[in-house]
Short mmCIF file of C-alpha atoms and ligand atoms in Angstrom, two decimals:
data_model
loop_
_atom_site.label_atom_id
_atom_site.label_comp_id
_atom_site.label_asym_id
_atom_site.label_seq_id
_atom_site.Cartn_x
_atom_site.Cartn_y
_atom_site.Cartn_z
CA MET A 1 -37.92 48.14 23.60
CA SER A 2 -35.36 46.40 24.05
CA PRO A 3 -34.46 43.34 21.63
CA VAL A 4 -35.62 39.69 23.19
CA LYS A 5 -31.83 37.85 23.57
CA VAL A 6 -32.15 34.41 22.79
CA GLY A 7 -29.95 31.32 23.61
CA LEU A 8 -28.89 28.51 21.18
CA LEU A 9 -28.11 25.26 21.80
CA GLY A 10 -26.51 23.77 18.51
CA LEU A 11 -25.81 25.19 15.04
CA GLY A 12 -26.43 22.10 12.76
CA THR A 13 -29.11 21.52 9.72
CA VAL A 14 -31.89 24.05 12.18
CA GLY A 15 -29.09 25.78 14.27
CA SER A 16 -27.82 27.46 11.04
CA GLY A 17 -31.65 27.81 9.48
CA THR A 18 -33.29 29.23 12.91
CA ALA A 19 -29.98 31.81 12.78
CA THR A 20 -30.50 32.53 8.56
CA VAL A 21 -34.55 33.01 9.38
CA LEU A 22 -34.33 35.73 11.57
CA LYS A 23 -31.30 37.46 9.98
CA ARG A 24 -33.20 37.29 6.39
CA ASN A 25 -36.50 38.50 8.20
CA ALA A 26 -35.23 40.14 10.77
CA GLU A 27 -37.21 43.37 9.76
CA GLU A 28 -40.92 41.38 9.80
CA ILE A 29 -40.63 39.68 12.44
CA ALA A 30 -39.86 42.13 14.59
CA ARG A 31 -43.39 43.85 13.31
CA ARG A 32 -44.57 40.80 14.34
CA ALA A 33 -43.09 39.95 17.44
CA GLY A 34 -43.04 43.76 18.89
CA ARG A 35 -39.13 44.45 19.38
CA GLY A 36 -36.48 42.95 18.25
CA ILE A 37 -35.22 39.14 18.82
CA ILE A 38 -31.32 38.52 18.44
CA ILE A 39 -29.51 35.41 19.26
CA ASP A 40 -27.34 36.72 21.86
CA HIS A 41 -25.01 33.83 22.85
CA VAL A 42 -24.07 29.91 21.43
CA ALA A 43 -23.31 26.91 22.62
CA THR A 44 -21.94 24.39 19.20
CA SER A 45 -18.94 23.12 19.96
CA LYS A 46 -17.39 24.49 16.10
CA SER A 47 -13.83 26.91 16.97
CA GLU A 48 -16.10 29.81 15.62
CA LEU A 49 -19.25 31.19 14.33
CA PRO A 50 -19.48 30.13 10.67
CA GLN A 51 -20.13 33.95 9.11
CA GLY A 52 -22.97 34.73 7.37
CA LEU A 53 -25.71 33.86 9.75
CA GLY A 54 -25.80 37.68 11.39
CA LEU A 55 -23.51 36.19 14.52
CA SER A 56 -21.02 38.88 14.77
CA ASN A 57 -21.96 39.80 17.63
CA SER A 58 -22.95 36.49 19.70
CA ARG A 59 -21.47 34.81 22.33
CA ILE A 60 -20.09 31.02 21.70
CA THR A 61 -19.14 28.43 24.43
CA THR A 62 -18.44 25.25 23.51
CA ASP A 63 -20.61 24.53 27.31
CA PRO A 64 -24.44 24.31 26.70
CA PHE A 65 -24.36 25.36 30.41
CA ASP A 66 -22.87 28.70 30.30
CA VAL A 67 -26.41 29.91 28.03
CA VAL A 68 -28.83 28.20 30.03
CA ASN A 69 -27.54 29.43 33.37
CA ASP A 70 -26.84 32.94 31.71
CA PRO A 71 -28.58 36.04 32.84
CA ASP A 72 -29.00 37.67 29.48
CA ILE A 73 -30.92 35.02 27.76
CA SER A 74 -34.94 35.08 28.39
CA ILE A 75 -35.34 32.37 25.48
CA VAL A 76 -33.24 29.36 25.36
CA VAL A 77 -33.84 27.14 22.09
CA GLU A 78 -32.71 23.62 22.35
CA LEU A 79 -31.58 21.79 18.91
CA TYR A 80 -29.02 18.71 20.44
CA GLY A 81 -32.08 16.55 20.37
CA GLY A 82 -31.79 13.03 21.93
CA ASP A 83 -32.14 12.90 25.72
CA GLU A 84 -28.80 14.06 27.66
CA PRO A 85 -27.69 16.90 27.88
CA ALA A 86 -31.19 18.22 26.20
CA LYS A 87 -33.29 17.10 29.62
CA SER A 88 -30.83 18.40 32.05
CA LEU A 89 -30.50 21.69 29.72
CA VAL A 90 -34.06 21.75 29.18
CA MET A 91 -34.88 21.37 33.50
CA GLN A 92 -31.94 23.87 34.07
CA ALA A 93 -33.13 26.64 32.04
CA ILE A 94 -36.60 26.01 33.12
CA SER A 95 -35.00 26.30 37.02
CA ASN A 96 -33.46 29.25 36.55
CA GLY A 97 -37.17 31.37 34.27
CA LYS A 98 -36.29 30.75 31.06
CA HIS A 99 -38.59 30.04 28.19
CA VAL A 100 -37.22 27.08 26.17
CA VAL A 101 -37.98 26.13 22.77
CA THR A 102 -37.41 22.70 21.31
CA ALA A 103 -37.50 21.32 18.53
CA ASN A 104 -36.77 17.39 20.48
CA LYS A 105 -39.38 15.20 20.22
CA ALA A 106 -38.15 11.81 21.78
CA LEU A 107 -37.52 14.68 24.40
CA ILE A 108 -41.57 16.33 24.62
CA ALA A 109 -43.13 12.35 23.83
CA ILE A 110 -41.31 10.60 26.83
CA HIS A 111 -40.55 13.37 29.33
CA GLY A 112 -42.94 16.03 28.03
CA ASN A 113 -44.99 15.56 31.03
CA GLU A 114 -42.07 16.60 33.68
CA ILE A 115 -41.21 19.34 32.04
CA PHE A 116 -44.05 20.54 31.21
CA ALA A 117 -44.78 19.95 34.98
CA HIS A 118 -41.97 22.25 35.74
CA ALA A 119 -42.38 24.98 33.57
CA GLN A 120 -46.03 25.52 35.11
CA GLU A 121 -44.42 25.99 37.96
CA LYS A 122 -41.86 27.69 37.25
CA GLY A 123 -44.64 30.21 35.46
CA VAL A 124 -42.07 29.31 31.74
CA LEU A 125 -43.18 27.97 28.53
CA VAL A 126 -41.92 25.44 26.68
CA ALA A 127 -42.62 25.65 22.91
CA PHE A 128 -43.12 22.64 20.43
CA GLU A 129 -44.28 23.18 17.27
CA SER A 130 -41.17 22.08 15.68
CA ALA A 131 -40.69 19.30 17.12
CA VAL A 132 -43.31 17.63 14.90
CA ALA A 133 -44.04 17.71 11.00
CA GLY A 134 -41.28 20.52 10.54
CA GLY A 135 -42.77 23.42 9.47
CA ILE A 136 -46.57 22.67 9.58
CA PRO A 137 -47.83 24.55 12.20
CA ILE A 138 -50.40 21.52 13.43
CA ILE A 139 -48.86 22.54 16.77
CA LYS A 140 -51.17 25.72 16.95
CA ALA A 141 -53.80 24.14 14.38
CA LEU A 142 -54.67 21.47 16.92
CA ARG A 143 -54.33 23.77 20.12
CA GLU A 144 -55.71 27.10 18.80
CA GLY A 145 -57.55 27.23 16.17
CA LEU A 146 -59.33 23.89 15.87
CA SER A 147 -60.21 24.20 19.92
CA ALA A 148 -63.97 23.76 19.64
CA ASN A 149 -64.19 20.94 18.34
CA LYS A 150 -63.92 17.44 20.17
CA ILE A 151 -61.00 15.42 18.03
CA ASN A 152 -62.41 11.96 16.63
CA TRP A 153 -59.18 11.13 14.76
CA LEU A 154 -56.29 12.70 13.12
CA ALA A 155 -53.45 10.97 10.87
CA GLY A 156 -50.60 12.03 9.23
CA ILE A 157 -47.42 11.03 7.29
CA ILE A 158 -44.57 12.54 10.00
CA ASN A 159 -41.82 11.42 9.48
CA GLY A 160 -40.36 13.21 6.26
CA THR A 161 -37.14 11.07 6.16
CA GLY A 162 -39.45 8.15 5.84
CA ASN A 163 -42.18 9.24 3.41
CA PHE A 164 -38.81 10.21 1.58
CA ILE A 165 -37.06 6.73 0.60
CA LEU A 166 -40.96 5.10 0.08
CA THR A 167 -41.43 7.73 -2.61
CA GLU A 168 -38.05 7.05 -4.63
CA MET A 169 -38.16 3.56 -4.00
CA ARG A 170 -42.12 3.31 -5.60
CA ASP A 171 -41.10 6.53 -8.52
CA LYS A 172 -37.50 5.56 -9.21
CA GLY A 173 -36.96 1.95 -8.72
CA ARG A 174 -34.33 3.26 -6.57
CA ASP A 175 -32.17 1.05 -3.20
CA PHE A 176 -33.35 1.77 0.37
CA GLN A 177 -29.99 2.58 1.93
CA ASP A 178 -28.84 5.01 -0.82
CA VAL A 179 -32.21 6.46 -0.47
CA LEU A 180 -31.71 6.91 3.25
CA GLU A 181 -28.02 7.80 2.49
CA GLU A 182 -29.09 10.89 0.73
CA ALA A 183 -31.60 11.74 3.39
CA GLN A 184 -28.91 11.74 6.21
CA ALA A 185 -26.58 14.34 3.48
CA LEU A 186 -30.07 16.53 3.70
CA GLY A 187 -29.97 16.17 6.64
CA TYR A 188 -33.50 14.95 7.05
CA ALA A 189 -33.09 11.95 9.14
CA GLU A 190 -32.30 11.22 12.57
CA ALA A 191 -28.75 11.20 14.13
CA ASP A 192 -29.17 7.58 14.12
CA PRO A 193 -31.85 6.38 10.97
CA THR A 194 -33.16 3.89 12.63
CA PHE A 195 -35.78 6.02 14.34
CA ASP A 196 -37.03 6.62 11.36
CA VAL A 197 -37.23 3.73 9.05
CA GLU A 198 -38.88 1.74 12.44
CA GLY A 199 -41.58 4.38 13.23
CA VAL A 200 -39.90 5.13 16.22
CA ASP A 201 -39.36 8.84 15.49
CA ALA A 202 -43.25 9.18 13.43
CA GLY A 203 -43.85 7.82 17.23
CA HIS A 204 -42.42 10.22 19.38
CA LYS A 205 -44.20 12.82 17.32
CA LEU A 206 -48.13 10.35 17.06
CA ALA A 207 -47.38 11.20 21.18
CA ILE A 208 -47.41 13.96 20.68
CA LEU A 209 -50.35 15.19 19.05
CA SER A 210 -52.35 12.50 20.49
CA SER A 211 -51.92 14.00 23.79
CA ILE A 212 -52.87 17.35 21.97
CA ALA A 213 -56.14 16.40 20.17
CA PHE A 214 -57.65 14.19 23.27
CA GLY A 215 -56.15 15.53 26.04
CA ILE A 216 -54.08 12.55 27.83
CA PRO A 217 -50.27 12.85 29.38
CA LEU A 218 -47.57 12.52 27.14
CA GLN A 219 -48.03 8.15 26.29
CA PHE A 220 -44.81 7.37 24.01
CA GLY A 221 -44.66 3.73 25.57
CA LYS A 222 -47.53 3.08 24.98
CA THR A 223 -47.60 3.61 20.78
CA TYR A 224 -47.37 0.78 18.86
CA LEU A 225 -44.78 0.91 16.47
CA GLU A 226 -44.15 -0.67 12.97
CA GLY A 227 -41.50 0.21 10.32
CA ILE A 228 -40.78 0.58 6.71
CA SER A 229 -38.59 -1.55 6.21
CA THR A 230 -40.86 -4.82 5.53
CA ILE A 231 -42.75 -3.38 2.90
CA ALA A 232 -41.57 -5.04 -0.23
CA LYS A 233 -42.51 -3.57 -3.62
CA GLU A 234 -44.85 -6.21 -4.89
CA ASP A 235 -46.59 -4.84 -2.09
CA VAL A 236 -46.98 -1.54 -3.59
CA ASP A 237 -47.51 -2.98 -7.04
CA TYR A 238 -50.59 -5.76 -5.68
CA ALA A 239 -51.84 -1.64 -3.53
CA SER A 240 -51.77 0.05 -6.25
CA GLU A 241 -53.45 -2.73 -8.30
CA LEU A 242 -56.42 -2.40 -5.73
CA GLY A 243 -56.47 1.05 -5.69
CA TYR A 244 -54.38 2.06 -2.72
CA ASN A 245 -51.11 3.83 -1.87
CA ILE A 246 -49.43 2.72 0.68
CA LYS A 247 -47.57 5.48 3.25
CA HIS A 248 -46.57 5.08 7.16
CA LEU A 249 -48.71 6.18 9.20
CA GLY A 250 -49.04 7.92 12.03
CA ILE A 251 -53.03 7.03 13.52
CA ALA A 252 -54.49 8.26 16.86
CA ARG A 253 -58.47 8.27 17.31
CA GLN A 254 -60.60 8.07 19.99
CA THR A 255 -62.57 5.22 20.20
CA SER A 256 -65.75 4.46 23.21
CA GLN A 257 -63.11 2.23 24.28
CA GLY A 258 -60.20 4.84 24.33
CA ILE A 259 -57.72 5.92 22.41
CA GLU A 260 -55.90 4.09 19.49
CA GLN A 261 -52.11 5.22 19.27
CA ARG A 262 -50.61 3.47 16.52
CA VAL A 263 -47.23 3.99 13.95
CA HIS A 264 -47.63 1.86 10.61
CA PRO A 265 -47.58 0.92 7.10
CA THR A 266 -50.86 1.59 5.78
CA LEU A 267 -53.09 1.34 2.16
CA ILE A 268 -54.69 4.25 1.40
CA PRO A 269 -56.95 4.83 -1.08
CA LYS A 270 -55.38 6.22 -3.64
CA LYS A 271 -58.56 9.27 -4.03
CA ARG A 272 -57.41 10.64 -0.84
CA LEU A 273 -55.68 13.83 -0.91
CA ILE A 274 -53.26 12.34 1.75
CA ALA A 275 -52.70 9.32 0.09
CA ASN A 276 -50.77 11.84 -2.80
CA VAL A 277 -48.29 13.35 0.03
CA ASP A 278 -44.62 12.76 -1.99
CA GLY A 279 -40.68 13.04 -0.63
CA VAL A 280 -39.78 14.89 2.64
CA MET A 281 -43.56 16.09 2.46
CA ASN A 282 -45.78 15.78 5.39
CA ALA A 283 -49.37 15.71 5.95
CA VAL A 284 -51.20 15.56 8.62
CA LEU A 285 -55.52 14.97 8.37
CA VAL A 286 -57.77 15.97 11.61
CA HIS A 287 -61.08 14.91 11.85
CA GLY A 288 -63.04 17.65 14.79
CA ASP A 289 -66.64 16.97 15.23
CA ALA A 290 -67.41 20.25 14.24
CA VAL A 291 -64.61 21.03 10.80
CA GLY A 292 -64.88 17.60 9.87
CA PRO A 293 -61.56 17.12 7.99
CA THR A 294 -58.61 19.02 7.70
CA LEU A 295 -55.47 18.58 6.42
CA HIS A 296 -52.05 20.27 7.26
CA TYR A 297 -49.44 19.72 4.23
CA GLY A 298 -45.61 20.80 4.43
CA ALA A 299 -42.21 20.31 4.47
CA GLY A 300 -41.94 17.77 7.00
CA ALA A 301 -37.84 17.78 7.43
CA GLY A 302 -34.39 20.02 6.88
CA GLY A 303 -33.01 23.20 8.11
CA GLU A 304 -35.25 26.52 6.79
CA PRO A 305 -39.04 24.43 7.06
CA THR A 306 -38.29 23.66 10.81
CA ALA A 307 -36.29 26.96 11.58
CA SER A 308 -39.56 28.18 10.33
CA ALA A 309 -41.90 26.37 13.30
CA VAL A 310 -38.53 27.90 16.08
CA VAL A 311 -38.95 30.95 15.70
CA ALA A 312 -42.83 31.48 14.78
CA ASP A 313 -42.11 29.17 18.51
CA ILE A 314 -39.87 32.92 19.51
CA VAL A 315 -41.72 35.01 18.07
CA ASP A 316 -45.17 33.44 20.06
CA ILE A 317 -43.23 33.65 23.34
CA THR A 318 -42.43 36.55 22.61
CA ARG A 319 -45.98 37.85 22.87
CA ALA A 320 -46.43 36.45 25.83
CA LEU A 321 -43.44 37.78 28.10
CA THR A 322 -45.64 40.26 29.28
CA SER A 323 -49.09 37.46 29.68
CA ASP A 324 -50.09 36.83 32.72
CA PRO A 325 -48.86 32.84 33.33
CA GLU A 326 -52.10 31.68 33.88
CA ASN A 327 -53.91 32.60 30.71
CA ARG A 328 -51.38 31.24 28.26
CA VAL A 329 -52.13 28.24 25.70
CA PRO A 330 -51.92 25.98 28.29
CA HIS A 331 -48.41 22.78 26.88
CA LEU A 332 -50.88 20.34 26.06
CA ALA A 333 -53.65 22.32 24.61
CA PHE A 334 -56.25 21.42 27.47
CA GLN A 335 -55.71 23.02 31.56
CA ALA A 336 -53.02 21.17 33.54
CA ASP A 337 -55.75 19.52 36.06
CA SER A 338 -57.90 18.08 33.25
CA LEU A 339 -56.30 16.15 31.25
CA SER A 340 -58.40 12.76 31.28
CA ASP A 341 -57.35 9.16 31.62
CA VAL A 342 -58.62 7.43 29.28
CA PRO A 343 -56.70 4.84 28.44
CA VAL A 344 -54.40 4.47 25.63
CA LEU A 345 -55.62 0.94 23.89
CA PRO A 346 -53.21 -1.65 23.21
CA VAL A 347 -52.84 -2.77 19.56
CA GLU A 348 -54.89 -6.04 19.67
CA SER A 349 -57.30 -4.37 20.07
CA ILE A 350 -57.68 -1.91 17.29
CA GLN A 351 -60.37 -2.23 14.77
CA THR A 352 -58.88 -1.31 10.94
CA ALA A 353 -59.41 -3.15 7.83
CA PHE A 354 -56.24 -5.14 6.27
CA TYR A 355 -54.43 -6.10 3.74
CA LEU A 356 -53.14 -9.61 2.97
CA ARG A 357 -50.51 -11.53 1.05
CA LEU A 358 -49.92 -15.51 1.33
CA THR A 359 -48.51 -17.95 -1.27
CA ALA A 360 -50.63 -21.57 -1.05
CA LEU A 361 -50.22 -24.57 -2.92
CA ASP A 362 -52.57 -23.70 -6.29
CA GLU A 363 -55.62 -26.53 -5.76
CA PRO A 364 -58.89 -27.05 -5.64
CA GLY A 365 -60.89 -26.01 -1.97
CA VAL A 366 -57.23 -23.86 -0.74
CA VAL A 367 -59.25 -20.42 -1.26
CA ALA A 368 -62.06 -22.07 0.57
CA THR A 369 -60.14 -23.36 3.75
CA ILE A 370 -58.31 -19.63 3.89
CA THR A 371 -61.17 -17.91 3.15
CA GLN A 372 -63.67 -20.36 6.26
CA ILE A 373 -60.98 -19.43 7.98
CA LEU A 374 -61.58 -15.97 7.94
CA GLY A 375 -65.38 -16.56 7.98
CA ASP A 376 -64.97 -18.26 11.17
CA GLY A 377 -63.63 -15.27 12.86
CA ASP A 378 -66.30 -13.13 11.90
CA ILE A 379 -63.62 -10.89 9.45
CA SER A 380 -65.52 -10.71 6.05
CA ILE A 381 -63.92 -9.89 2.50
CA GLU A 382 -63.50 -6.60 1.10
CA ALA A 383 -61.70 -7.74 -2.03
CA PHE A 384 -59.59 -10.47 -3.70
CA LEU A 385 -56.83 -11.33 -6.05
CA GLN A 386 -54.83 -13.99 -7.77
CA LYS A 387 -51.90 -14.18 -9.14
CA GLN A 388 -50.30 -17.63 -10.58
CA SER A 389 -46.74 -17.69 -9.99
CA ASN A 390 -44.88 -16.59 -12.87
CA ARG A 391 -41.44 -17.98 -12.98
CA ALA A 392 -41.28 -21.22 -14.16
CA ASP A 393 -38.67 -22.69 -11.38
CA ALA A 394 -41.07 -20.75 -7.99
CA GLU A 395 -40.45 -22.49 -4.69
CA PRO A 396 -42.51 -24.09 -3.59
CA ALA A 397 -43.90 -25.38 -7.36
CA ASN A 398 -47.07 -25.76 -8.10
CA THR A 399 -47.95 -21.94 -5.68
CA ALA A 400 -50.00 -18.95 -5.89
CA THR A 401 -50.02 -15.97 -4.55
CA ILE A 402 -53.34 -14.88 -3.06
CA ILE A 403 -54.17 -11.33 -2.06
CA LEU A 404 -57.46 -10.31 0.50
CA LEU A 405 -58.28 -7.32 1.37
CA THR A 406 -60.85 -7.37 4.66
CA LYS A 407 -63.43 -5.66 6.04
CA VAL A 408 -63.35 -3.54 9.03
CA VAL A 409 -62.15 -6.01 12.07
CA ASN A 410 -60.30 -6.40 15.57
CA GLU A 411 -56.74 -6.67 15.42
CA GLY A 412 -56.79 -9.64 17.72
CA LYS A 413 -58.83 -11.73 16.13
CA MET A 414 -56.97 -11.73 13.08
CA ASN A 415 -53.71 -12.14 14.72
CA ASP A 416 -56.04 -15.51 15.67
CA ALA A 417 -57.01 -15.94 11.64
CA ILE A 418 -53.56 -15.30 10.52
CA THR A 419 -52.27 -18.24 13.18
CA LYS A 420 -54.22 -20.36 11.51
CA ILE A 421 -53.52 -20.19 7.55
CA GLU A 422 -49.53 -20.08 8.17
CA ALA A 423 -50.82 -23.52 9.82
CA LEU A 424 -51.54 -25.05 6.90
CA SER A 425 -49.78 -27.08 5.43
CA VAL A 426 -50.56 -25.57 2.01
CA VAL A 427 -49.52 -22.75 3.32
CA SER A 428 -46.28 -21.73 2.22
CA GLY A 429 -43.97 -18.47 4.87
CA ASN A 430 -45.75 -16.28 7.05
CA VAL A 431 -48.71 -13.89 5.86
CA THR A 432 -47.40 -10.24 4.57
CA ARG A 433 -50.17 -8.60 6.69
CA ILE A 434 -50.38 -4.76 6.38
CA ARG A 435 -53.40 -2.67 7.79
CA VAL A 436 -55.71 -0.22 5.43
CA GLU A 437 -57.28 3.11 6.59
CA SER A 438 -60.27 4.21 4.92
CA LEU A 439 -59.57 7.99 6.58
CA SER A 440 -62.77 9.07 5.51
N1 HSE B 501 -35.87 12.87 10.73
C1 HSE B 501 -36.89 13.41 11.01
C2 HSE B 501 -37.81 13.50 9.28
C3 HSE B 501 -36.55 15.52 10.98
O1 HSE B 501 -37.65 12.92 8.39
O2 HSE B 501 -39.10 13.47 10.08
C4 HSE B 501 -38.26 16.56 11.86
O3 HSE B 501 -38.43 15.92 12.89
#
């Protein structure tokens, strides 16, 4: 059978990785796919194709529409990222009856419902394994391997850059900006690195995972986002003293009221495997009713790890080229006409435990006043630490740092309690709050 011809949009870190992996493993990939796969047409701003990527016979263009309109191309691989021109290119490729592979999580999270509807209408596939957790085959695991289960919840470290920054800061005391620059140089970070540190990139990925886990339309706009830039070294240390590591987690949970879909720094018991996932590695913990917990671990960013998922999608599509469109795995795991309208909950409705840190006057009755406010809000305390200021010149003077862990509580009730605590004259500054998940 003649080889499948692929059009590649973008020859950056992941595009070069894709060409490299397709070249290096060409023979094994062909044995798996049932036919060869060649990159026939490449859109890149480079004036010529680099040597050593196996692209010596490929055509090159600076206009990506040349590729999506090329009648010889069966599969378009979109690696531009971002909104436009990626969206127009993908929609045009679909209109032209081409299958699409994309690593673009923003595109899928924000425009996926529209893109999949168009693909369904044209009988083509849009594959996006590489959009979530780099090289980890989590989309395939959720969509196929776990399809027997009702998914109760999932929690993931799904931004490699953020995890790399947190790990380097914790283990080597490195400066935030310095580690971020290294992540950019290594090709981990987004074009706009605030997407990594403010939780936007993880939010895109979580919206995709949540949709596939629970059979709901993609709803990135309803995802609660909180980044890592506010995490202080002292919180990392106090959390450690209490037996926890702080990780930036994306959490999606099915409750009787609706779906929790949230990204934020989280204290996790150190004994959980996922609490020990460091560096650029990602991990997604999925809890299914039949299987229980499953942990999916691997490199979350970088050229070849992400290319591993891109090429797997190309192989999957190649195998499916002759299959009946009606019998393919649905884009969002559930049949398109069977998605549920169960709501994504506002953050005030979620249930979680909290770590609180505050500075208060070191006087009789202060702790009692604070715990009374918590008690009045039905908030039960799990653990308590008090640290005297160790600086003679501490401002304000005669203060202590109070650290509390609460039991699971409604977030709205916690907001009310924090407002009341911050209004106390004996409390100075804001209350630092970090959510705590047992993941048991
Ligand atoms: N910027 C992303 C990350 C790349 O660091 O995880 C992979 O999606």
